[in-house]
Structures are given as C-alpha cells and as structure tokens.
PDB file of C-alpha atoms and ligand atoms in Angstrom:
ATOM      1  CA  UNK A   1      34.127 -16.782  -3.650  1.00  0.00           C
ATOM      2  CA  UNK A   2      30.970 -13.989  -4.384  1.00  0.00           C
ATOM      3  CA  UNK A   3      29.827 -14.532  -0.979  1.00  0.00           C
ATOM      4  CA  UNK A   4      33.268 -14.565   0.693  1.00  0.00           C
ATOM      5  CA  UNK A   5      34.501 -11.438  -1.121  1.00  0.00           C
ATOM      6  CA  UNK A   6      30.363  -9.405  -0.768  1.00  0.00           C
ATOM      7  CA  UNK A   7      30.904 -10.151   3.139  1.00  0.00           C
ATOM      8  CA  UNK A   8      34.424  -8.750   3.687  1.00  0.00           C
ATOM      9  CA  UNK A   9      33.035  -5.755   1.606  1.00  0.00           C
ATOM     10  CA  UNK A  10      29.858  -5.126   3.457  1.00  0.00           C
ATOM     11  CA  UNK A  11      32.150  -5.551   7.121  1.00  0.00           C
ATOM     12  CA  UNK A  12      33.124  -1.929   5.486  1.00  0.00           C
ATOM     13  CA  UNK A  13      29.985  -0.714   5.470  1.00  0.00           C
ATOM     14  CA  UNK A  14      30.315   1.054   1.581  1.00  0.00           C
ATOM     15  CA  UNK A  15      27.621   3.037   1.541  1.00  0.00           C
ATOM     16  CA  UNK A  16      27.227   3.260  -2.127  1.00  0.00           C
ATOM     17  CA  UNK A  17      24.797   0.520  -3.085  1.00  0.00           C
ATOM     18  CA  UNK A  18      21.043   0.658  -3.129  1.00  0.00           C
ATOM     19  CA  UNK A  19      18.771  -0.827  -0.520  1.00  0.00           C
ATOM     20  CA  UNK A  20      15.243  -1.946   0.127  1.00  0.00           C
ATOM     21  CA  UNK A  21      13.356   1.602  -0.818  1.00  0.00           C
ATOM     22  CA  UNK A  22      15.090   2.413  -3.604  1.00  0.00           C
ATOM     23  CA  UNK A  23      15.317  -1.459  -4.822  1.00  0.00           C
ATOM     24  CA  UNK A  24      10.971  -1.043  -4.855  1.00  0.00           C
ATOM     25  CA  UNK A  25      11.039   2.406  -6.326  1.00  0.00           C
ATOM     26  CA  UNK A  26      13.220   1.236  -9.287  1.00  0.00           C
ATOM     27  CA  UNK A  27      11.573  -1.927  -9.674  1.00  0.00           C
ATOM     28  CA  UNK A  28       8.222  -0.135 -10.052  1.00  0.00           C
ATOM     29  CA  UNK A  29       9.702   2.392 -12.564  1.00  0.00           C
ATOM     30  CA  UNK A  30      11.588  -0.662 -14.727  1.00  0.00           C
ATOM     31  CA  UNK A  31       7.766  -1.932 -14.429  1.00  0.00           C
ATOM     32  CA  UNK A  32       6.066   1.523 -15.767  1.00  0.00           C
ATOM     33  CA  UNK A  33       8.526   1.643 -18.377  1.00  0.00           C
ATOM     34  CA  UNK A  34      10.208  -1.231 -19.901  1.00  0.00           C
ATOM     35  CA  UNK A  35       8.190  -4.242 -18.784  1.00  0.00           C
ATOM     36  CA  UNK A  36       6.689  -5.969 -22.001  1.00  0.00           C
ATOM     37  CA  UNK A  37       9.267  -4.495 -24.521  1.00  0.00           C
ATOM     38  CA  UNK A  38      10.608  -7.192 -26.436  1.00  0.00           C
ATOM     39  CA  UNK A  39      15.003  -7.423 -26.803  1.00  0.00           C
ATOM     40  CA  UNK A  40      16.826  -7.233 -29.354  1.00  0.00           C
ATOM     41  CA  UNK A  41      20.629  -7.222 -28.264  1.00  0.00           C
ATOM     42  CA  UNK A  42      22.219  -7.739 -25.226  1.00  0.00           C
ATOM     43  CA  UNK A  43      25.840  -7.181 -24.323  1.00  0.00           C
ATOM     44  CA  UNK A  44      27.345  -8.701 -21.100  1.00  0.00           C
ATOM     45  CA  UNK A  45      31.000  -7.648 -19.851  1.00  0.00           C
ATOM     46  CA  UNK A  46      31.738  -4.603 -22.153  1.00  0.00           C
ATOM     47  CA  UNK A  47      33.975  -2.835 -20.274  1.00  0.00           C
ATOM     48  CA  UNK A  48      36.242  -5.050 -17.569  1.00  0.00           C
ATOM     49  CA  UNK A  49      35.190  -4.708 -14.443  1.00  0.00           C
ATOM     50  CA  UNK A  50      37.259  -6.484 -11.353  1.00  0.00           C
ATOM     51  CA  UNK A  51      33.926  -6.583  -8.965  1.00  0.00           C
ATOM     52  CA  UNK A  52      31.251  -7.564 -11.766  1.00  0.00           C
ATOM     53  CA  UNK A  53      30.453 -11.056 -11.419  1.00  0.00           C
ATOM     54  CA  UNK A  54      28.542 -12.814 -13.943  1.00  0.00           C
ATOM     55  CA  UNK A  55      26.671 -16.120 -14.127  1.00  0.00           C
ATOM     56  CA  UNK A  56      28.679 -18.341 -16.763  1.00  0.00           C
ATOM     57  CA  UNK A  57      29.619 -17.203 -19.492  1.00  0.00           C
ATOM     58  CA  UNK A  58      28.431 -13.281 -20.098  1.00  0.00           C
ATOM     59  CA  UNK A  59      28.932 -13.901 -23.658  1.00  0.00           C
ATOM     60  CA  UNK A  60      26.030 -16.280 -23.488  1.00  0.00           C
ATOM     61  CA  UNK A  61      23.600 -13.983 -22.349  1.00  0.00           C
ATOM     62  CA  UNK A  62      22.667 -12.381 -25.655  1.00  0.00           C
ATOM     63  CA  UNK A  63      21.807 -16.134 -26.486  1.00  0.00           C
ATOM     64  CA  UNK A  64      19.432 -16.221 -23.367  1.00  0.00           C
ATOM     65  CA  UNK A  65      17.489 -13.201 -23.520  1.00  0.00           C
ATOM     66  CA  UNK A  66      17.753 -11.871 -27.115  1.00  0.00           C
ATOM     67  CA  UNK A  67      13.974 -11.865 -29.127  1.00  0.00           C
ATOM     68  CA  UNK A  68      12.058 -12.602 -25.682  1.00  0.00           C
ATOM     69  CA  UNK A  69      10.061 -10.324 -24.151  1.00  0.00           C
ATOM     70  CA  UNK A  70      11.192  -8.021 -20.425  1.00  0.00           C
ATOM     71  CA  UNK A  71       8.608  -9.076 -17.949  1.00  0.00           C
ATOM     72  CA  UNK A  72       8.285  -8.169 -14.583  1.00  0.00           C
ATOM     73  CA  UNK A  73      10.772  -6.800 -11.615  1.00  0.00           C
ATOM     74  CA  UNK A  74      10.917  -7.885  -8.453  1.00  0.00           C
ATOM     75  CA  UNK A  75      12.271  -5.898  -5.548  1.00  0.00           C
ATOM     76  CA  UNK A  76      14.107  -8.883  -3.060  1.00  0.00           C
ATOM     77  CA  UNK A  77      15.096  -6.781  -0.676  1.00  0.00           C
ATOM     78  CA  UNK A  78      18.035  -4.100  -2.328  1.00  0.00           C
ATOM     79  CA  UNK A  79      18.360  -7.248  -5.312  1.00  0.00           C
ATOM     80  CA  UNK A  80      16.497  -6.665  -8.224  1.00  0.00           C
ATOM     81  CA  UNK A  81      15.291  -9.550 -10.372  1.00  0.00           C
ATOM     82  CA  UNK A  82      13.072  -9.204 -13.629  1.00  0.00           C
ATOM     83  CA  UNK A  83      11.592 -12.389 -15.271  1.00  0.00           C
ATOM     84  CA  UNK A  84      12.266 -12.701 -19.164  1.00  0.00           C
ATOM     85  CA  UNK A  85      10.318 -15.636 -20.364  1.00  0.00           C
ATOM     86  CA  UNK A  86      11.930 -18.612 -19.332  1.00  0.00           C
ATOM     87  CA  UNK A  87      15.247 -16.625 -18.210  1.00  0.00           C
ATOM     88  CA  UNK A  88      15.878 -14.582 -14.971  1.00  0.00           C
ATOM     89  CA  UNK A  89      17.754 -11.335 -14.651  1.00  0.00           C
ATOM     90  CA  UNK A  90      19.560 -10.791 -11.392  1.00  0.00           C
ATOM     91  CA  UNK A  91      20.642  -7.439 -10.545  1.00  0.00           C
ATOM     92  CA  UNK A  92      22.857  -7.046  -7.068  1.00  0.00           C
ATOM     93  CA  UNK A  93      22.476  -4.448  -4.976  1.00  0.00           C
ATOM     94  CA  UNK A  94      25.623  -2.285  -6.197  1.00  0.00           C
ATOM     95  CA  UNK A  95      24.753  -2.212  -9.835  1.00  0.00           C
ATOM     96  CA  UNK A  96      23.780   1.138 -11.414  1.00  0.00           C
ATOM     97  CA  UNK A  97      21.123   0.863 -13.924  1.00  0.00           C
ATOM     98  CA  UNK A  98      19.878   3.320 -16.317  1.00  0.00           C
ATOM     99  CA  UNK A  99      17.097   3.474 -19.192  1.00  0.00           C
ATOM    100  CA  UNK A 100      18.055   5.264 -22.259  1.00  0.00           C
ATOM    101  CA  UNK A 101      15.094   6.856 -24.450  1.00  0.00           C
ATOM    102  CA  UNK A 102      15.778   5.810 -28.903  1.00  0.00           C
ATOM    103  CA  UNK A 103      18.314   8.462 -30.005  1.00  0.00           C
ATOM    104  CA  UNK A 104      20.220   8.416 -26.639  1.00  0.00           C
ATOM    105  CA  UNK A 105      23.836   8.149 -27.064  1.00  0.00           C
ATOM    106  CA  UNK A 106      25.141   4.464 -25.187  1.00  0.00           C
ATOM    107  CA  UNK A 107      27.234   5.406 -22.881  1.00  0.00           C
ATOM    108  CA  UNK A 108      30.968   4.545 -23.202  1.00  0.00           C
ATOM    109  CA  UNK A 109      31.196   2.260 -19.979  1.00  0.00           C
ATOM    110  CA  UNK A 110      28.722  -0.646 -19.026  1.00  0.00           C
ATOM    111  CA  UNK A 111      28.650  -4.201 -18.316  1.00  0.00           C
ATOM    112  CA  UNK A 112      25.420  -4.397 -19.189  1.00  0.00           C
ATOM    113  CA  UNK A 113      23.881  -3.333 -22.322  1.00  0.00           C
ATOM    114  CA  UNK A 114      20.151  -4.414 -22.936  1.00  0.00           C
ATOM    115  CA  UNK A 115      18.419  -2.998 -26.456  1.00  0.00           C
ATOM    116  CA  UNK A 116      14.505  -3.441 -27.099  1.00  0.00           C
ATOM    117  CA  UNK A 117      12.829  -3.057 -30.307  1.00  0.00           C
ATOM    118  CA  UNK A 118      11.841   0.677 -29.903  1.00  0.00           C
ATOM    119  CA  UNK A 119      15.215   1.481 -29.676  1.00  0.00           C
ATOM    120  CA  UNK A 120      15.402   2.575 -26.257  1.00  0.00           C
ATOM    121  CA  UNK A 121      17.533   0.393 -24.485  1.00  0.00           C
ATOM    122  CA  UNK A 122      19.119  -0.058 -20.341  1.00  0.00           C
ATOM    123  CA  UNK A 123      22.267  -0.316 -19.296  1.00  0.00           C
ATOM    124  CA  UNK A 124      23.922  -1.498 -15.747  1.00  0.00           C
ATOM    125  CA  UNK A 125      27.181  -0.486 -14.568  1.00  0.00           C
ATOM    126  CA  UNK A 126      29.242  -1.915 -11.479  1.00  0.00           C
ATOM    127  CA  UNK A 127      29.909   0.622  -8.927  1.00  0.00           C
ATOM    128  CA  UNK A 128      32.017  -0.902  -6.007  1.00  0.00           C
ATOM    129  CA  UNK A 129      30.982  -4.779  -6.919  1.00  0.00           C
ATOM    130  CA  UNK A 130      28.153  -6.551  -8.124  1.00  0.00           C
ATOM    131  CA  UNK A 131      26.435  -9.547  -9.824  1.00  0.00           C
ATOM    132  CA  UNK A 132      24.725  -9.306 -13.429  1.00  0.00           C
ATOM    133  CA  UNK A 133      23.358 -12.472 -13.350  1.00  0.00           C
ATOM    134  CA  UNK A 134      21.458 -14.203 -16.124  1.00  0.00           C
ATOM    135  CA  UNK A 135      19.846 -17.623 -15.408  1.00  0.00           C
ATOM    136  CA  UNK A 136      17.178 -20.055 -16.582  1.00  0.00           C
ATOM    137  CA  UNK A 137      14.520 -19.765 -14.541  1.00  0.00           C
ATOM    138  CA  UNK A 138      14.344 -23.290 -13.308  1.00  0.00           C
ATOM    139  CA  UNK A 139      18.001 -23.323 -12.286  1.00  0.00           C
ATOM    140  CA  UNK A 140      20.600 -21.051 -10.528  1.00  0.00           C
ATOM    141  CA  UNK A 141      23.270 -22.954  -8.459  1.00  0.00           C
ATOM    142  CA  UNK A 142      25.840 -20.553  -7.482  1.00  0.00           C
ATOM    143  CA  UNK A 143      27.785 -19.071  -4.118  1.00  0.00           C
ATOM    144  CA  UNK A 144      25.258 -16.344  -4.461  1.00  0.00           C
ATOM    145  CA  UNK A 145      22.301 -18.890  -4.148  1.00  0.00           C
ATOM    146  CA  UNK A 146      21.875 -18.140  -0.355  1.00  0.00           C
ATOM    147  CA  UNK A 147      22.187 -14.681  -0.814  1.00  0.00           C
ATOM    148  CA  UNK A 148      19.429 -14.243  -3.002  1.00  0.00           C
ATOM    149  CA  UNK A 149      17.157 -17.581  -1.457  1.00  0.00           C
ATOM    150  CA  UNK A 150      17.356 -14.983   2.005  1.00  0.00           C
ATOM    151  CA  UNK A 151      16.602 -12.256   0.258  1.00  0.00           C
ATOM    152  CA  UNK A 152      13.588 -13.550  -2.042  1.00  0.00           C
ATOM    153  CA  UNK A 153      11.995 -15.824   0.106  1.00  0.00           C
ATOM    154  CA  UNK A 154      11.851 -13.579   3.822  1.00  0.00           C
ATOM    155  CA  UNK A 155       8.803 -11.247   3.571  1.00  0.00           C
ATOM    156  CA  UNK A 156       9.827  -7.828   2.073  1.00  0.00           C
ATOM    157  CA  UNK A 157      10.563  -5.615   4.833  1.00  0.00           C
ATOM    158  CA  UNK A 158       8.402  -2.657   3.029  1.00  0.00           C
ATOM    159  CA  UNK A 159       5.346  -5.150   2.344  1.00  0.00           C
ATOM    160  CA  UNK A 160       2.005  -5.844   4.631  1.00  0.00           C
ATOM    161  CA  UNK A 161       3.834  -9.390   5.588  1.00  0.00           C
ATOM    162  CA  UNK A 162       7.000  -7.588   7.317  1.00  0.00           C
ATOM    163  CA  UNK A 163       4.531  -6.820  10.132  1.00  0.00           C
ATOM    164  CA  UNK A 164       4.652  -6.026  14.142  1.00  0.00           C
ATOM    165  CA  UNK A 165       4.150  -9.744  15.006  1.00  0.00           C
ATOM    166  CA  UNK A 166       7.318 -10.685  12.392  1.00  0.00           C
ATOM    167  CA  UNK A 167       9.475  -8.141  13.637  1.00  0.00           C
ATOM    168  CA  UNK A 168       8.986  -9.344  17.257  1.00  0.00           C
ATOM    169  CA  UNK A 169       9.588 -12.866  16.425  1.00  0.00           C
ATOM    170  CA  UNK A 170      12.922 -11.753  15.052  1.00  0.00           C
ATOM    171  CA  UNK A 171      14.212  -9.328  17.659  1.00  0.00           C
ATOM    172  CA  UNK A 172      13.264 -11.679  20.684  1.00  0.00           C
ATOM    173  CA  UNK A 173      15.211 -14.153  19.067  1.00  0.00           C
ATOM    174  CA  UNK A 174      17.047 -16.035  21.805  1.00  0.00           C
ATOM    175  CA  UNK A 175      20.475 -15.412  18.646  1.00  0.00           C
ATOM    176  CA  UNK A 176      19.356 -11.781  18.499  1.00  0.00           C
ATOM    177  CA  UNK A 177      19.829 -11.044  22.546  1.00  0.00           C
ATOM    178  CA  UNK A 178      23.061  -9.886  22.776  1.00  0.00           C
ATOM    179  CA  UNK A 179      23.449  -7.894  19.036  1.00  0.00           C
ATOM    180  CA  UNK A 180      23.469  -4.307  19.222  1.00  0.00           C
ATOM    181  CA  UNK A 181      20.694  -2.449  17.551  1.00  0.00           C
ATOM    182  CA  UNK A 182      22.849  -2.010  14.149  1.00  0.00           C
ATOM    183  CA  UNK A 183      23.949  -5.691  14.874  1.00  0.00           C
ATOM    184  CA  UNK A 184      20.544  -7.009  14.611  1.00  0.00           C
ATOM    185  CA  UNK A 185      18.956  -4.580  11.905  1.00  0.00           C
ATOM    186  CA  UNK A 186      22.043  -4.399   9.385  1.00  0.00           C
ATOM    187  CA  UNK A 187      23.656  -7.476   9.307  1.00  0.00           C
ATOM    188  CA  UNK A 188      23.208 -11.165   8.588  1.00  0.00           C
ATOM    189  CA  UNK A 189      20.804 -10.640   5.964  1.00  0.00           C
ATOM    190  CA  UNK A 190      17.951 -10.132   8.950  1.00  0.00           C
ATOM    191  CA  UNK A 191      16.144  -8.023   6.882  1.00  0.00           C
ATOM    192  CA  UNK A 192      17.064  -8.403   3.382  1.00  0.00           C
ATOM    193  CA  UNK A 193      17.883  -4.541   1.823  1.00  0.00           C
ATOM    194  CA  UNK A 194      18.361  -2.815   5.510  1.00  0.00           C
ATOM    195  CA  UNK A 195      21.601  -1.815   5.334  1.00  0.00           C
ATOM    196  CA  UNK A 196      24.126   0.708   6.766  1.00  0.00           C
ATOM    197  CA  UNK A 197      22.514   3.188   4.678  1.00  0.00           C
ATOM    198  CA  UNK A 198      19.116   3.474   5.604  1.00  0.00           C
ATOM    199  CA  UNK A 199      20.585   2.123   9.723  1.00  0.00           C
ATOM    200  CA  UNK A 200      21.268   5.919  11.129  1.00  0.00           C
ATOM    201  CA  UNK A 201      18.373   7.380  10.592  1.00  0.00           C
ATOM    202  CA  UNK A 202      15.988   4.271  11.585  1.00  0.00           C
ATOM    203  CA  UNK A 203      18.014   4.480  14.678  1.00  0.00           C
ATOM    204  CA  UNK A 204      17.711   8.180  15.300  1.00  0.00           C
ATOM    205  CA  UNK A 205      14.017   8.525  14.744  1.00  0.00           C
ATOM    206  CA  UNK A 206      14.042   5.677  17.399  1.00  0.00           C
ATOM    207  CA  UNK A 207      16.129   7.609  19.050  1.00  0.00           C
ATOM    208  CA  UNK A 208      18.244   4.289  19.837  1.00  0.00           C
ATOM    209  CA  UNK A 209      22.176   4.077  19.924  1.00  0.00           C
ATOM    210  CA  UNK A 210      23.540   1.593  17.773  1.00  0.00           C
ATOM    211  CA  UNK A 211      25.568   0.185  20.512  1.00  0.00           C
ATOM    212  CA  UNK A 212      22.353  -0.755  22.026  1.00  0.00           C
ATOM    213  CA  UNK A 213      21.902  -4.108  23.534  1.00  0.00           C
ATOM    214  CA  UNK A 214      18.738  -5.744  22.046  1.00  0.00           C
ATOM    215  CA  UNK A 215      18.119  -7.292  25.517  1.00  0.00           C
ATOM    216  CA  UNK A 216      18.034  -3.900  27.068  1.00  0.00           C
ATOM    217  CA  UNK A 217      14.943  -2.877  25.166  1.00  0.00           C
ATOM    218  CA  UNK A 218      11.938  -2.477  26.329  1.00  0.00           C
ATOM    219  CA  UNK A 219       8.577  -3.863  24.671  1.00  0.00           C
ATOM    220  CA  UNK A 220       7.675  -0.008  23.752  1.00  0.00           C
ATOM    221  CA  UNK A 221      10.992   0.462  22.316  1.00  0.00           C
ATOM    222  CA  UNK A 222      10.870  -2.833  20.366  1.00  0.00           C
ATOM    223  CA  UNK A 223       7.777  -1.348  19.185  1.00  0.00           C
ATOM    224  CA  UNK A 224       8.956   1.564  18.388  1.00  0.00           C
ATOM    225  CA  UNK A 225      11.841   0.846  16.181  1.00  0.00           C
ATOM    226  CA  UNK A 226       9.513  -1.254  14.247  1.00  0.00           C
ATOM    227  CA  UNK A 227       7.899   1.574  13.432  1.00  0.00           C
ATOM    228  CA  UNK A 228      10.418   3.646  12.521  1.00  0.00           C
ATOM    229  CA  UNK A 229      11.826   1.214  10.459  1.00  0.00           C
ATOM    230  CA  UNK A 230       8.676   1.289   8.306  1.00  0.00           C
ATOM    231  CA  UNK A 231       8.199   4.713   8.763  1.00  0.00           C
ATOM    232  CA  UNK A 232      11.944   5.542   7.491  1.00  0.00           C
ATOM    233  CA  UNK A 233      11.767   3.199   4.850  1.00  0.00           C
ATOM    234  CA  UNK A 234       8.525   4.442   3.475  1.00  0.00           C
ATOM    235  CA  UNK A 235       9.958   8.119   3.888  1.00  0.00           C
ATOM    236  CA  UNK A 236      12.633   7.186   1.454  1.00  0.00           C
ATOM    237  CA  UNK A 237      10.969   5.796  -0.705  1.00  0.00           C
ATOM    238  CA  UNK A 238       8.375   8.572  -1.490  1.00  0.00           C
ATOM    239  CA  UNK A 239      11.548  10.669  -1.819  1.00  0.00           C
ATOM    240  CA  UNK A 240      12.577   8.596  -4.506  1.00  0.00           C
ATOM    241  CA  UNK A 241      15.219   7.389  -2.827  1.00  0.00           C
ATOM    242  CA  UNK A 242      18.453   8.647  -1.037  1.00  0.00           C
ATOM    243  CA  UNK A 243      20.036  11.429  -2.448  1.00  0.00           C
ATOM    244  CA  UNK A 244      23.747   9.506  -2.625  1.00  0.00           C
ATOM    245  CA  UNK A 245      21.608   7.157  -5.436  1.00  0.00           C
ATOM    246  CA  UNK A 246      20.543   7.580  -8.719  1.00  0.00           C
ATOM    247  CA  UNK A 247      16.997   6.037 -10.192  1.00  0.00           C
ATOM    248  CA  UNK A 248      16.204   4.759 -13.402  1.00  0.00           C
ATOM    249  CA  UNK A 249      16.674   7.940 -15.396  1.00  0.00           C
ATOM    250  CA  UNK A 250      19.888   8.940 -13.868  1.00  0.00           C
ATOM    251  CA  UNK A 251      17.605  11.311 -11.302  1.00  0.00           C
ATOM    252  CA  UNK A 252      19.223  11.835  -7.450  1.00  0.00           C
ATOM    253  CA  UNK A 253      16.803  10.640  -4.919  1.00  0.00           C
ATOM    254  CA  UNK A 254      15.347  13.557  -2.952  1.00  0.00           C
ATOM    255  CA  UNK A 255      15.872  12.200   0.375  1.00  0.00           C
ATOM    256  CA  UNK A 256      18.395  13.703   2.736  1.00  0.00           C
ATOM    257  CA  UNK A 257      20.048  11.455   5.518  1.00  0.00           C
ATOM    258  CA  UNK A 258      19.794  13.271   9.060  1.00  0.00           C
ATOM    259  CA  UNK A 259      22.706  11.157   9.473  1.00  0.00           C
ATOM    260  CA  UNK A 260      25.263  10.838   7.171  1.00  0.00           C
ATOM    261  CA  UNK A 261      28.879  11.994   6.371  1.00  0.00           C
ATOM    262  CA  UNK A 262      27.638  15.093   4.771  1.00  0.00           C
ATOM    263  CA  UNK A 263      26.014  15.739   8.208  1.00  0.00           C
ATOM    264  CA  UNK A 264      28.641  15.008  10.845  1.00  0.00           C
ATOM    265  CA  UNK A 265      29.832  17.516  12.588  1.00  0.00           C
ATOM    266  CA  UNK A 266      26.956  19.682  12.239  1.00  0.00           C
ATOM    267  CA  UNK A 267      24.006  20.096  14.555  1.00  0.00           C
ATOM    268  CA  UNK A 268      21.188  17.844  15.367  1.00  0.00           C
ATOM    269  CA  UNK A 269      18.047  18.969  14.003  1.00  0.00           C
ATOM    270  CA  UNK A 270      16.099  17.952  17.303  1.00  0.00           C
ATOM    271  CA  UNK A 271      18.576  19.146  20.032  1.00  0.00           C
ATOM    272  CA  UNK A 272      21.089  21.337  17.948  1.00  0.00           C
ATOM    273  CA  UNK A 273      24.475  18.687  19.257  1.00  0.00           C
ATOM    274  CA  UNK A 274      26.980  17.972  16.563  1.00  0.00           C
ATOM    275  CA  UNK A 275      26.306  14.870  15.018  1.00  0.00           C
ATOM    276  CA  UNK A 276      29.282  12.602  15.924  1.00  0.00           C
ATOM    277  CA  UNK A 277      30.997   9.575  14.108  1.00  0.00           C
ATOM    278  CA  UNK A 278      32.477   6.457  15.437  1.00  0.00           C
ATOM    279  CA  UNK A 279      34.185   3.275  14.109  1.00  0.00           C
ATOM    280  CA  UNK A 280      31.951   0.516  14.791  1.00  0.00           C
ATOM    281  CA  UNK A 281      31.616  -3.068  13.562  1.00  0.00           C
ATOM    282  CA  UNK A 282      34.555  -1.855  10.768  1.00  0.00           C
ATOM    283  CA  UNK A 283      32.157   0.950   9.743  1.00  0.00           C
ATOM    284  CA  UNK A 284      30.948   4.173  10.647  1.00  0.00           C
ATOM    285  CA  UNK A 285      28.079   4.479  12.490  1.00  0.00           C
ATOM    286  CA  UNK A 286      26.820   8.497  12.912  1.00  0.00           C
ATOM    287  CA  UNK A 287      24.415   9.264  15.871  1.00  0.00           C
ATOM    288  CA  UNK A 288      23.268  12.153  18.060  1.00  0.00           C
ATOM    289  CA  UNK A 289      25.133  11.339  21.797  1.00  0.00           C
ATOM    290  CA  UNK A 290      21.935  13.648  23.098  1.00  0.00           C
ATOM    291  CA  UNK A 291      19.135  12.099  21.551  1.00  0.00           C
ATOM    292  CA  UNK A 292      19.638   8.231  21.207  1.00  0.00           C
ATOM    293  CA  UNK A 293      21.010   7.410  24.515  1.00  0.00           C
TER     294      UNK A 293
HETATM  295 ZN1   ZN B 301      19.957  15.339  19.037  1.00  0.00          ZN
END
C-alpha cells in the first residue's frame, strides 16, 4: 500500500520533500549534534496525520528506543536512517525534522517527538506523506523494504563510488535507451535522492532538454551530465540545501533553483529567454527552449 500510494504521489512530481544533498547535509548536522545523546521519551503519532506511515504499532516505539543511546545517521539517498543500539530509525524523504535546544517550547504538531537527557529534544513532522519508521535492526519486512534496500544498498550518488564508470554503466543501459533525460535521472529509483527537485537545474547546466532521448546523446554529453549532476548536487549542498527546505534548526537552505516555479516566466540567466514550463511525465518540468536544445 506505502509503495503503491509514494508512486502515484511522486508521478506528481511534489516538490516539497528533501533529496540527496540536503538528506547528507542533515545527516551530518543530526551527527554534529545529537549523535551519542542518550533518550529519554519518545512519542510516535501525536497529532493524526493521513500520509504518516508508521512501522507497527507507533505506540511501541517509546518501548524501542527509550534509555538507549542516538547513534549515527545515514544519508540513503533523500532517506535518512540513524542507528539506536539495536533499533533503526527510518526517516522518508518528506518528513520535516527539527532539533530543539532544553527550554525550547515543543511545538504543538508532530508525529514524532524524540527527548534526550539534556533536555533538548527532535521532532519530525509529515509534510505531504512520509514514513517514521522504527525497527529492530535485524528485521524490517514491509512494502517499503524495496524502497529503502534501492536506496541503501546503490552507491550514494554524492559519494567517491557514484563515479564516471557507474554512471555510464547505467545510462548505456540497453532499459535506459529510449527514457528521456528526466526519465532516466528522476525516476525508478536510478539514483536514489535525484528527484524532480534537484532534475532542472542538473539538466540546464547540461544544457540538456528533458525530453531528451538518452540514445541521442553523445559520449561528451553523457559525460557531461555526469558532471553536472555532481557538480549540482555538490552546489546544493554547500548551500545548505534548497531554499524551498528547511535544515535541522528550522534554517532555509541558501540555494536558489535557476529553475523553478519562482523562476518561470522570467529570464534565463545565460541567454536572457523566459524560462518556460511544461506538463511532462504528470509534472512540471521548467527549462530554457534557448539553451538546452
Ligand atoms: Zn537560456
């Protein structure tokens, strides 16, 4: 049912959920800041959420993590996962989370409500949809099993093992021939955490429509848009993300899509032609009609 309902969502292309560089940049701030505190209460469900999907019982969860310590997060491509003790915490892609310094007031809404023993405590709240999911470590059997296997156990798309050779193996794919550029990059969990969000602008600094045929690319523009898709990525993530997403203290990422709704309509910033939108794949896709031919 999770995976059924997550695909019919993502055919929309929401763009409210974080992906690969902000998945690392909040990882390594849970890391720098809560990693080793030990819990002391967890709530699970709080407020009633239609789209938050729990594993079991949520009620059980203060029962699984409470008086162990918060170890370390993993960024699996826009999943988060932390490892506490013999217990895993599963964060999906659209869940907000937030860390809370002692004396901070809790705010009203959350489905996830984790305190630690200095009193500072994080909370995670469902945006669109998402999975809270709390699990012992040697077990998880659940419709979002695949989801997270794909996304865990490809290499990371912003690490040394996402390299030139793996990209190539994956575009000249005999499967991958006939996708369109967003086809191939944003869909089918190809590469975990590349979504529609962080698509346009890997496309325009490859200056690549995302109607484009994969077997119309040459091996210099195959090149290229590997490239630019670690080059974008790594952009964003130095920026602290994009600026439609929040980080672990509530801050707005400080990078600006070139593409974007808040940028149709107005000129290109390499050719000065309005940047144009266009239903595609049930979702937007924004692109300059001068510069990515
Ligand atoms: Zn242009």
């Amino acid at each position: 049912m999770f995976v059924c309902v997550l695909n019919s969502i993502n055919q929309h292309n929401i763009v409210i959920m974080i992906e690969a560089p902000e998945a690392l940049y909040i990882a390594e701030q849970m890391n720098q800041t809560i990693q080793g505190k030990r819990i002391t209460f967890v709530t699970a469900g709080y407020t009633p959420h239609k789209f938050a999907w729990f594993y079991g019982n949520p009620e059980n969860y203060g029962n699984m993590l409470t008086g162990k310590i918060f170890g370390i997060t993993h960024a699996y491509g826009g999943l988060l996962e932390t490892d506490i003790e013999d217990s895993r915490l599963l964060l999906g892609d659209g869940v907000n989370l937030r860390y809370f310094k002692p004396g901070d007031k809790i705010p009203d809404k959350h489905q996830l409500l984790i305190g630690f023993e200095d009193e500072s405590f994080l909370t995670g709240s469902v945006r669109m949809y998402g999975g809270i999911l709390c699990f012992p470590a040697d077990s998880f059997e659940c419709s979002f099993t695949p989801y997270r296997d794909s996304a865990k156990n490809k290499p990371q798309v912003m690490s040394d093992a996402f390299n030139l050779d793996y990209f190539l193996t994956l575009i000249n794919s005999d499967e991958k021939q006939k996708k369109t550029a967003k086809a191939f990059l944003a869909t089918e969990q190809t590469i975990p955490g590349l979504g529609n969000g962080v698509l346009q602008d890997i496309l325009f600094n490859a200056r690549l429509h995302p109607k484009t045929r994969i077997n119309t690319l040459t091996d210099n523009q195959k090149e290229n848009l590997f490239h630019c898709v670690k080059s974008t990525l790594k952009e964003i993530y130095q920026a602290g993300g994009r600026n439609s997403e929040t980080d672990l203290f509530g801050k707005k990422g400080n990078y600006f899509p070139i593409l974007s709704k808040d940028t149709c309509g107005k000129p290109c910033p390499v050719c000065g032609e309005a940047i144009r939108k266009e239903n595609y794949m049930g979702g937007s896709i924004y692109y300059c009609f001068e510069c990515q031919k």
